[in-house]
Amino acid sequence: MKKFTHVFGTALAILISSATLAQQRPNIIVILVDDMGYSDLGCFGSEIQTPHLDSLAKEGTIMTNFYNAARCCPSRASLLTGRFPHQAGVGDMMNKRSFPAYQGFLNRESITLAELLKSSGYATYMTGKWHVGQDSINWPLERGFDRYYGLIDGANSYFANRPYRRNQKLSIVLDREKVEVPAKYYSTDAYTSHMISFLETHFSEHQEQPFFAYLAYQTPHWPLHARPEEILKYKGKYMEGWEKMRQRRFAKQKELGVVPKSASLPEIDEAIPVWDKLTWEQKVQWDERMAVYAAMLDRLDQQIGRLVSFLKGNQQFENTIILFLSDNGASHETIDHDGFTQEIQLANNFPASHPESFTAYGKMGAAVSNTPYRSYKHWVYEGGNSTSFIAFGPNHIPKGAIVETPAHIVDIMPSLQQWANAPYPKWYNDHQIGAMEGKALSELWGSSGVEERAICFEHEGNKAIRRGRWKLVQAYPDKNWQLYDLHMDRAERDDLSDRHPKVVQSLLKVYMDWEKRVGVIPYEQLSK
């Protein structure tokens, strides 16, 4: 991998102009998707057509042990700040609480990626879902972005601005102003179009300046919404049922090398019914929901291809780094409870392909998406906090590599800091800034064997620590700790806690020290 060193104290360095430095530094694009499972891309085992992302993976590096924070808000806080969610003020969701770690929006003791890179001469743009600060004083332009278009809140219709909870108001924002959704709107397309528009202006007015672009797509978070032409590609492809689909994906994962050849597919979640016992109508309903889900990712891939073509047309592709990941594992959530309006609950019964529907694919779909791992979004088993991860950049990223070394979403900030050669400040806007928690990915890619650092997780009482081959997990409200050897059992089936009590105690001590350091509050003590 090509490496760059910064030379200080020489006359040559002093004479280099800022424009020349800008040309040497890469453009950086971070693409974050919402609720996508580990196996949902073609390059990670899926039958869904994702040729553009597959190409970036083939020409770049994929990481098979990359972790997020298991839920949307905490993951976004970590990605944007390079710190654990509690340190950034978003230990849970956007609920405002009196505890500093749970204030519900990014604190000022953390600098964002946009603030860091802007201070170092980058133009900064964002489109898509924000979800780390509801009030306008905490919106993207107040945290370092030059331009923004997207959804401030956590979820929405893809075709309209449609509140789904009682007394809810959803904000679609351009820069600092709330705007209406136009006719023939589809959010995935709109986020891409606005980013391309921002970059068109950038290339015409600031050609010598590198840019940072953050595209935070809603896709494929519920509701299941896709365009008819994409849905037709997938209708009928899921009529074999969830178990057959898991088997097909798992076999492909072995061929691709994203799971070990020696691995075996675990049993499906026991709460999921046997496919053959369903009625024909139930099978057709699930097939349609999966077809819409697949169509959403198909359309996403097309839009990423559109962005790549735009970069190539402006001779920017070769000097651009692209990172791709999901904010958590696939979602088991449904839209059939009292938290949703009566109108939305009725829309949950519409066919998924209907534009007025408002539905999700539930545990059955999530179990397929998370193949071969256990559990879902919200929990910190592998199915909840693992993501397929792609890094592409011809001048900076190894080509065709599969990296098994564990990494975490906090590693993105130090990676971008290194690529951009951006000084990380101790103070910013009169606030003392906490240190980054991660490591640059180039350092992890250069390591041999299993990375032995500890990576810790906590979300709504669900706790875990990964160190080397071992992972210790506690699933709230159960107070028992479970120990898994991820080198032999990444599906987390065989609890070894009774057989390795010293390993449990060693990991537990590290976890408890981390929990105290970052400000975790016991979940039962948090106001709901």
XYZ file of C-alpha atoms in Angstrom:
528
model
C 0.000 0.000 0.000
C 1.312 3.399 -0.908
C 2.303 5.438 2.129
C 2.689 9.171 2.550
C 4.944 10.873 5.085
C 4.766 14.523 6.067
C 8.144 16.245 6.152
C 8.560 19.033 8.665
C 11.221 21.683 9.000
C 12.489 21.765 5.448
C 12.512 24.683 3.091
C 10.769 22.529 0.490
C 7.816 21.851 2.782
C 7.459 25.540 3.561
C 7.338 26.428 -0.123
C 4.664 23.891 -1.043
C 1.464 25.774 -1.727
C -1.852 24.895 -0.152
C -3.236 24.102 -3.607
C -0.523 21.510 -4.213
C -1.168 19.956 -0.807
C -4.864 19.819 -1.615
C -4.155 17.941 -4.847
C -2.064 15.391 -2.960
C -4.733 14.721 -0.382
C -7.579 12.394 -1.364
C -11.253 13.151 -1.572
C -13.067 11.020 1.003
C -16.567 9.554 0.779
C -18.204 7.667 3.647
C -21.385 5.775 2.747
C -23.464 4.593 5.695
C -26.571 2.469 5.135
C -29.292 1.774 7.658
C -30.236 -1.663 9.081
C -28.486 -3.704 6.379
C -27.539 -7.261 7.330
C -24.095 -8.833 7.037
C -24.918 -10.948 3.971
C -27.022 -8.452 1.974
C -24.391 -7.466 -0.615
C -23.398 -9.721 -3.484
C -19.756 -9.600 -2.359
C -20.840 -10.841 1.096
C -23.082 -13.671 -0.110
C -26.338 -12.188 -1.367
C -28.392 -12.957 -4.460
C -29.253 -9.221 -4.643
C -27.679 -7.450 -7.610
C -25.067 -5.040 -6.242
C -22.463 -4.914 -9.050
C -21.132 -1.439 -8.261
C -20.433 -2.207 -4.617
C -19.074 -5.614 -5.604
C -16.662 -3.856 -7.964
C -15.461 -1.491 -5.223
C -14.905 -4.532 -3.002
C -12.980 -6.389 -5.699
C -10.775 -3.388 -6.428
C -10.364 -2.507 -2.759
C -10.360 -4.182 0.649
C -13.156 -5.883 2.555
C -13.112 -6.419 6.298
C -14.973 -9.415 7.665
C -14.754 -8.554 11.391
C -15.849 -4.925 11.382
C -18.126 -3.720 14.183
C -20.630 -0.903 14.618
C -22.463 0.109 17.815
C -25.540 -2.110 17.157
C -28.046 0.765 16.772
C -28.495 3.795 14.542
C -27.850 6.819 16.808
C -24.887 5.352 18.726
C -23.187 4.154 15.538
C -23.583 7.552 13.870
C -22.167 9.271 16.943
C -19.112 7.002 16.921
C -18.570 7.328 13.184
C -18.750 11.122 13.281
C -16.521 11.593 16.338
C -14.121 8.645 16.545
C -15.270 8.100 20.131
C -17.565 5.621 21.813
C -21.242 6.695 21.759
C -21.404 7.552 25.468
C -18.337 9.785 25.173
C -20.038 11.665 22.342
C -23.267 12.155 24.329
C -25.375 9.557 22.486
C -25.156 6.487 24.697
C -28.718 5.598 23.738
C -30.984 7.335 21.224
C -32.028 11.008 20.888
C -33.908 10.920 24.212
C -32.742 13.929 26.231
C -31.546 12.861 29.669
C -29.594 14.584 32.426
C -26.606 12.233 32.219
C -23.808 13.618 29.978
C -23.411 10.277 28.208
C -27.147 10.228 27.369
C -27.949 13.822 26.444
C -29.242 12.656 23.048
C -27.128 14.802 20.715
C -23.425 15.183 19.876
C -21.591 17.025 22.617
C -19.076 19.825 22.085
C -16.271 17.868 23.741
C -16.146 15.775 20.573
C -15.078 17.124 17.194
C -16.902 15.730 14.154
C -15.307 14.421 10.988
C -16.666 17.469 9.172
C -15.217 19.895 11.722
C -11.847 18.141 11.674
C -11.529 18.005 7.900
C -12.963 21.479 7.346
C -10.332 22.871 9.705
C -7.730 21.193 7.513
C -8.964 22.704 4.252
C -11.591 20.203 3.071
C -15.008 21.120 1.733
C -17.622 19.113 3.643
C -20.967 17.828 2.351
C -23.662 15.548 3.712
C -26.894 14.038 2.468
C -29.236 11.589 4.170
C -30.172 10.656 7.711
C -28.644 12.734 10.534
C -30.230 11.310 13.725
C -27.705 12.689 16.239
C -29.421 15.930 17.214
C -33.057 16.944 16.788
C -32.824 20.658 17.580
C -31.623 23.016 14.857
C -28.623 24.105 16.958
C -27.336 20.541 16.544
C -27.980 20.072 12.806
C -25.212 19.235 10.301
C -24.204 22.788 9.356
C -23.700 23.547 13.050
C -21.307 20.576 13.240
C -18.972 21.376 10.380
C -20.781 20.574 7.131
C -20.839 23.188 4.365
C -24.001 21.808 2.709
C -26.664 19.348 3.812
C -29.827 17.779 2.469
C -31.743 15.018 4.173
C -33.750 13.618 7.058
C -32.957 14.925 10.543
C -34.991 12.157 12.169
C -34.642 8.371 12.361
C -37.001 7.017 9.694
C -39.544 8.125 7.123
C -41.379 7.086 4.005
C -39.143 6.926 0.936
C -41.861 8.525 -1.221
C -43.149 11.319 1.046
C -42.726 13.067 4.373
C -45.026 10.834 6.413
C -45.024 10.841 10.243
C -45.557 7.386 11.709
C -45.955 8.118 15.437
C -48.544 10.254 17.213
C -47.811 14.004 17.271
C -44.638 13.426 15.285
C -43.117 15.999 12.933
C -40.402 14.808 10.571
C -37.870 17.291 9.219
C -36.561 17.223 5.641
C -33.893 19.922 5.571
C -31.796 21.734 2.978
C -28.879 23.350 4.817
C -30.760 25.084 7.677
C -34.276 25.260 6.215
C -37.082 22.725 6.340
C -38.298 21.925 2.836
C -41.195 20.083 1.209
C -40.770 16.759 -0.540
C -41.313 17.156 -4.309
C -43.495 14.953 -6.502
C -41.962 11.680 -7.746
C -39.636 11.687 -4.756
C -37.590 8.663 -3.722
C -35.181 9.376 -0.895
C -32.304 7.175 -2.118
C -32.293 9.002 -5.453
C -32.777 12.412 -3.813
C -29.806 11.989 -1.478
C -27.586 11.018 -4.407
C -28.852 13.850 -6.608
C -28.225 16.483 -3.964
C -24.737 15.168 -3.276
C -23.916 15.264 -6.977
C -25.313 18.804 -7.128
C -23.124 19.871 -4.197
C -20.074 18.333 -5.879
C -20.856 19.884 -9.261
C -20.711 23.305 -7.632
C -17.606 22.279 -5.741
C -15.752 21.214 -8.902
C -16.704 24.418 -10.704
C -15.809 26.782 -7.861
C -13.233 24.955 -5.705
C -11.509 22.551 -8.069
C -8.225 22.491 -6.137
C -9.875 21.801 -2.784
C -10.382 18.189 -1.607
C -13.831 17.237 -0.345
C -15.353 15.043 2.325
C -18.787 13.613 1.498
C -20.962 11.718 3.967
C -23.921 9.887 2.391
C -26.155 8.438 5.096
C -28.841 6.553 3.185
C -32.092 5.437 4.862
C -31.926 2.241 2.843
C -32.939 -0.440 3.775
C -34.574 0.687 7.062
C -38.342 0.128 7.229
C -40.759 0.948 5.684
C -40.187 -1.337 2.713
C -40.438 1.039 -0.233
C -39.052 0.523 -3.728
C -39.775 1.428 -7.319
C -41.884 -1.072 -9.321
C -39.209 -1.787 -11.933
C -36.758 -2.978 -9.263
C -39.368 -4.998 -7.368
C -40.207 -7.031 -10.495
C -36.615 -8.295 -10.670
C -37.013 -10.140 -7.379
C -40.646 -11.258 -7.147
C -40.799 -15.033 -6.819
C -37.107 -15.418 -5.950
C -37.833 -15.971 -2.260
C -40.560 -18.598 -2.534
C -38.129 -21.317 -1.418
C -38.290 -19.844 2.063
C -35.904 -18.387 4.611
C -33.975 -21.556 5.408
C -33.094 -22.244 1.752
C -32.068 -18.609 1.288
C -29.788 -18.791 4.325
C -28.197 -21.960 2.971
C -27.602 -20.396 -0.444
C -26.037 -17.283 1.033
C -23.874 -19.287 3.407
C -22.521 -21.460 0.586
C -21.662 -18.327 -1.401
C -19.987 -16.742 1.620
C -17.677 -19.738 1.849
C -16.833 -19.457 -1.841
C -16.070 -15.747 -1.445
C -13.926 -16.271 1.636
C -15.949 -14.047 3.961
C -16.605 -16.969 6.317
C -14.186 -19.855 6.970
C -14.478 -23.007 4.872
C -14.758 -24.969 8.115
C -17.758 -22.990 9.399
C -21.213 -24.536 9.689
C -24.545 -22.763 9.395
C -26.287 -22.509 12.779
C -29.934 -23.297 13.290
C -32.323 -20.464 12.547
C -33.876 -18.458 15.391
C -36.252 -20.810 17.201
C -38.939 -18.095 17.234
C -39.200 -18.315 13.424
C -41.793 -20.820 12.129
C -41.080 -23.667 9.744
C -41.554 -22.480 6.155
C -43.478 -25.560 5.029
C -46.136 -24.937 7.686
C -47.068 -21.530 6.265
C -50.101 -20.976 4.095
C -49.600 -20.070 0.440
C -50.782 -16.525 1.185
C -48.196 -16.149 3.963
C -45.431 -17.365 1.658
C -46.447 -14.915 -1.078
C -46.560 -12.064 1.433
C -43.017 -12.827 2.654
C -41.711 -13.236 -0.887
C -43.087 -9.804 -1.773
C -41.574 -8.181 1.298
C -38.187 -9.697 0.500
C -38.508 -8.624 -3.132
C -39.085 -5.023 -2.043
C -36.194 -5.215 0.422
C -33.902 -6.540 -2.322
C -35.126 -3.835 -4.701
C -34.197 -1.154 -2.170
C -30.596 -2.369 -2.079
C -30.541 -2.827 -5.845
C -31.559 0.817 -6.253
C -28.995 1.899 -3.687
C -26.270 0.141 -5.664
C -27.434 1.849 -8.858
C -27.165 5.224 -7.133
C -23.656 4.451 -5.907
C -22.816 3.518 -9.486
C -24.237 6.856 -10.576
C -21.996 8.670 -8.090
C -18.940 6.693 -9.253
C -19.704 7.591 -12.887
C -19.982 11.245 -11.898
C -16.582 11.112 -10.171
C -15.013 9.427 -13.184
C -16.507 12.041 -15.505
C -14.851 14.752 -13.438
C -11.485 12.924 -13.233
C -11.853 12.563 -9.443
C -12.374 8.835 -9.043
C -8.725 7.788 -8.832
C -8.061 10.303 -6.061
C -11.096 9.371 -3.977
C -11.339 7.015 -1.002
C -14.741 5.379 -0.506
C -15.776 3.603 2.692
C -19.020 1.628 2.933
C -20.695 0.117 6.017
C -24.002 -0.301 7.894
C -24.982 1.291 11.211
C -26.102 -2.031 12.714
C -27.193 -5.515 11.743
C -30.527 -6.361 10.153
C -33.655 -5.262 12.009
C -36.202 -7.643 13.538
C -38.601 -4.725 14.141
C -42.241 -4.792 13.086
C -44.860 -2.064 12.612
C -47.820 -3.617 14.377
C -47.779 -2.144 17.892
C -49.163 0.842 19.770
C -46.115 3.007 19.120
C -47.339 3.602 15.564
C -50.413 5.522 14.463
C -53.533 3.592 13.519
C -53.091 4.716 9.913
C -49.571 3.279 9.793
C -50.644 0.030 11.453
C -53.332 -0.371 8.786
C -50.751 0.396 6.083
C -48.624 -2.416 7.525
C -51.213 -4.825 6.059
C -50.957 -3.452 2.515
C -48.901 -5.422 -0.007
C -45.274 -4.346 0.423
C -45.092 -3.258 -3.212
C -47.935 -0.749 -2.729
C -46.551 2.820 -2.462
C -48.858 3.565 0.490
C -47.684 0.526 2.457
C -45.674 0.940 5.648
C -44.232 -2.398 6.637
C -41.082 -4.323 7.628
C -39.758 -7.814 6.960
C -39.426 -8.858 10.632
C -37.311 -11.616 12.117
C -37.692 -13.907 9.107
C -36.119 -11.424 6.734
C -33.531 -10.284 9.277
C -32.413 -13.875 9.860
C -31.648 -14.163 6.138
C -29.918 -10.785 6.024
C -27.690 -11.602 9.011
C -26.565 -14.995 7.675
C -24.774 -16.712 9.382
C -24.771 -14.714 12.604
C -26.927 -14.623 15.699
C -29.571 -12.066 16.697
C -30.411 -8.635 15.291
C -30.075 -4.876 15.576
C -30.185 -3.596 19.175
C -28.394 -6.624 20.679
C -24.611 -6.999 20.699
C -24.340 -10.520 19.388
C -22.606 -10.734 16.002
C -25.857 -10.322 14.088
C -26.490 -7.025 15.840
C -23.102 -5.306 15.753
C -21.291 -6.728 12.711
C -21.251 -5.078 9.302
C -19.906 -5.916 5.900
C -17.223 -3.269 5.279
C -15.664 -2.073 2.020
C -12.751 0.324 1.574
C -11.758 1.523 -1.896
C -9.101 3.984 -3.028
C -6.539 3.214 -5.757
C -3.729 5.265 -4.188
C -4.403 4.393 -0.567
C -6.261 1.085 -0.182
C -4.869 -2.417 -0.900
C -6.514 -4.115 -3.866
C -8.301 -7.437 -3.531
C -7.588 -7.900 0.180
C -9.769 -9.683 2.727
C -8.898 -8.524 6.247
C -9.990 -10.586 9.244
C -8.478 -8.318 11.915
C -11.264 -6.938 14.136
C -12.030 -3.236 13.701
C -14.657 -0.833 14.983
C -16.521 2.211 13.750
C -14.339 4.423 16.002
C -11.448 3.524 13.653
C -12.898 5.632 10.834
C -11.973 9.003 12.380
C -8.244 8.221 12.814
C -8.181 6.725 9.315
C -9.603 9.872 7.737
C -7.330 12.025 9.869
C -4.338 10.110 8.535
C -5.418 10.169 4.879
C -6.235 13.882 5.058
C -3.107 14.725 7.073
C -5.404 16.687 9.383
C -4.107 17.734 12.834
C -6.396 16.505 15.613
C -6.959 19.402 18.056
C -6.952 19.427 21.828
C -9.330 22.425 21.749
C -12.043 23.383 19.266
C -14.401 26.376 19.558
C -13.359 26.931 23.184
C -14.097 23.323 24.154
C -11.500 20.784 25.237
C -11.750 17.829 22.865
C -11.559 14.230 24.043
C -9.078 11.899 22.399
C -9.971 9.564 19.537
C -10.491 5.966 20.645
C -9.719 4.064 17.451
C -6.784 3.080 15.281
C -6.123 3.956 11.651
C -7.210 1.143 9.361
C -3.820 1.128 7.635
C -2.315 0.114 10.975
C -4.819 -2.713 11.343
C -4.292 -3.886 7.777
C -0.575 -4.069 8.437
C -0.944 -6.196 11.587
C -0.396 -9.926 11.580
C -2.583 -12.483 13.316
C -5.578 -11.636 15.463
C -5.802 -8.097 16.791
C -5.651 -8.336 20.590
C -7.043 -4.947 21.600
C -10.323 -4.881 23.501
C -13.422 -3.505 21.759
C -16.374 -2.828 24.079
C -20.100 -2.341 23.496
C -23.102 -1.226 25.549
C -26.574 -0.402 24.329
C -29.678 -0.287 26.513
C -28.185 -2.783 28.955
C -26.799 -5.128 26.303
C -23.054 -5.496 26.857
C -20.088 -7.117 25.144
C -16.325 -7.091 24.864
C -14.311 -8.560 21.989
C -10.606 -9.221 22.506
C -8.750 -11.471 20.119
C -10.649 -14.701 19.666
C -12.859 -14.170 22.736
C -16.166 -12.367 23.048
C -18.033 -11.901 26.325
C -21.736 -11.030 25.975
C -24.599 -10.096 28.288
C -28.133 -9.790 26.880
C -30.361 -7.468 28.922
C -32.179 -8.146 31.260
C -30.276 -11.420 31.793
C -27.327 -10.746 34.120
C -25.391 -13.864 33.113
C -22.307 -13.414 30.937
C -21.739 -15.728 27.969
C -18.284 -16.446 26.532
C -17.656 -17.393 22.919
C -14.551 -18.349 20.978
C -15.178 -16.419 17.758
C -12.262 -18.087 16.029
C -14.106 -21.403 16.249
C -17.689 -20.270 16.792
C -18.533 -16.822 15.430
C -22.176 -17.881 15.307
C -22.093 -17.760 19.142
C -23.699 -21.135 19.780
C -21.392 -22.699 22.390
C -21.172 -20.746 25.671
C -17.748 -21.469 27.201
C -18.076 -19.326 30.325
C -18.126 -22.330 32.693
C -15.050 -23.842 31.047
C -12.930 -20.670 31.006
C -13.715 -18.706 34.187
C -10.317 -16.957 34.171
C -10.960 -15.639 30.658
C -14.371 -14.374 31.795
C -12.884 -12.557 34.779
C -10.070 -11.058 32.716
C -12.449 -9.725 30.077
C -14.979 -8.569 32.656
C -12.374 -6.442 34.429
C -11.447 -4.721 31.154
C -15.108 -4.197 30.322
C -15.987 -2.718 33.737
C -13.057 -0.298 33.524
C -14.265 0.794 30.066
C -17.869 1.162 31.246
C -16.794 3.461 34.060
C -14.468 5.468 31.812
C -17.043 6.239 29.102
C -19.929 6.995 31.482
C -22.303 4.051 31.095
C -25.359 4.232 33.371
C -27.270 1.003 34.207
C -30.188 0.850 31.806
C -32.786 0.363 34.529
C -31.719 3.739 35.988
C -32.383 5.623 32.760
C -35.747 7.316 32.360
C -37.652 5.764 29.472
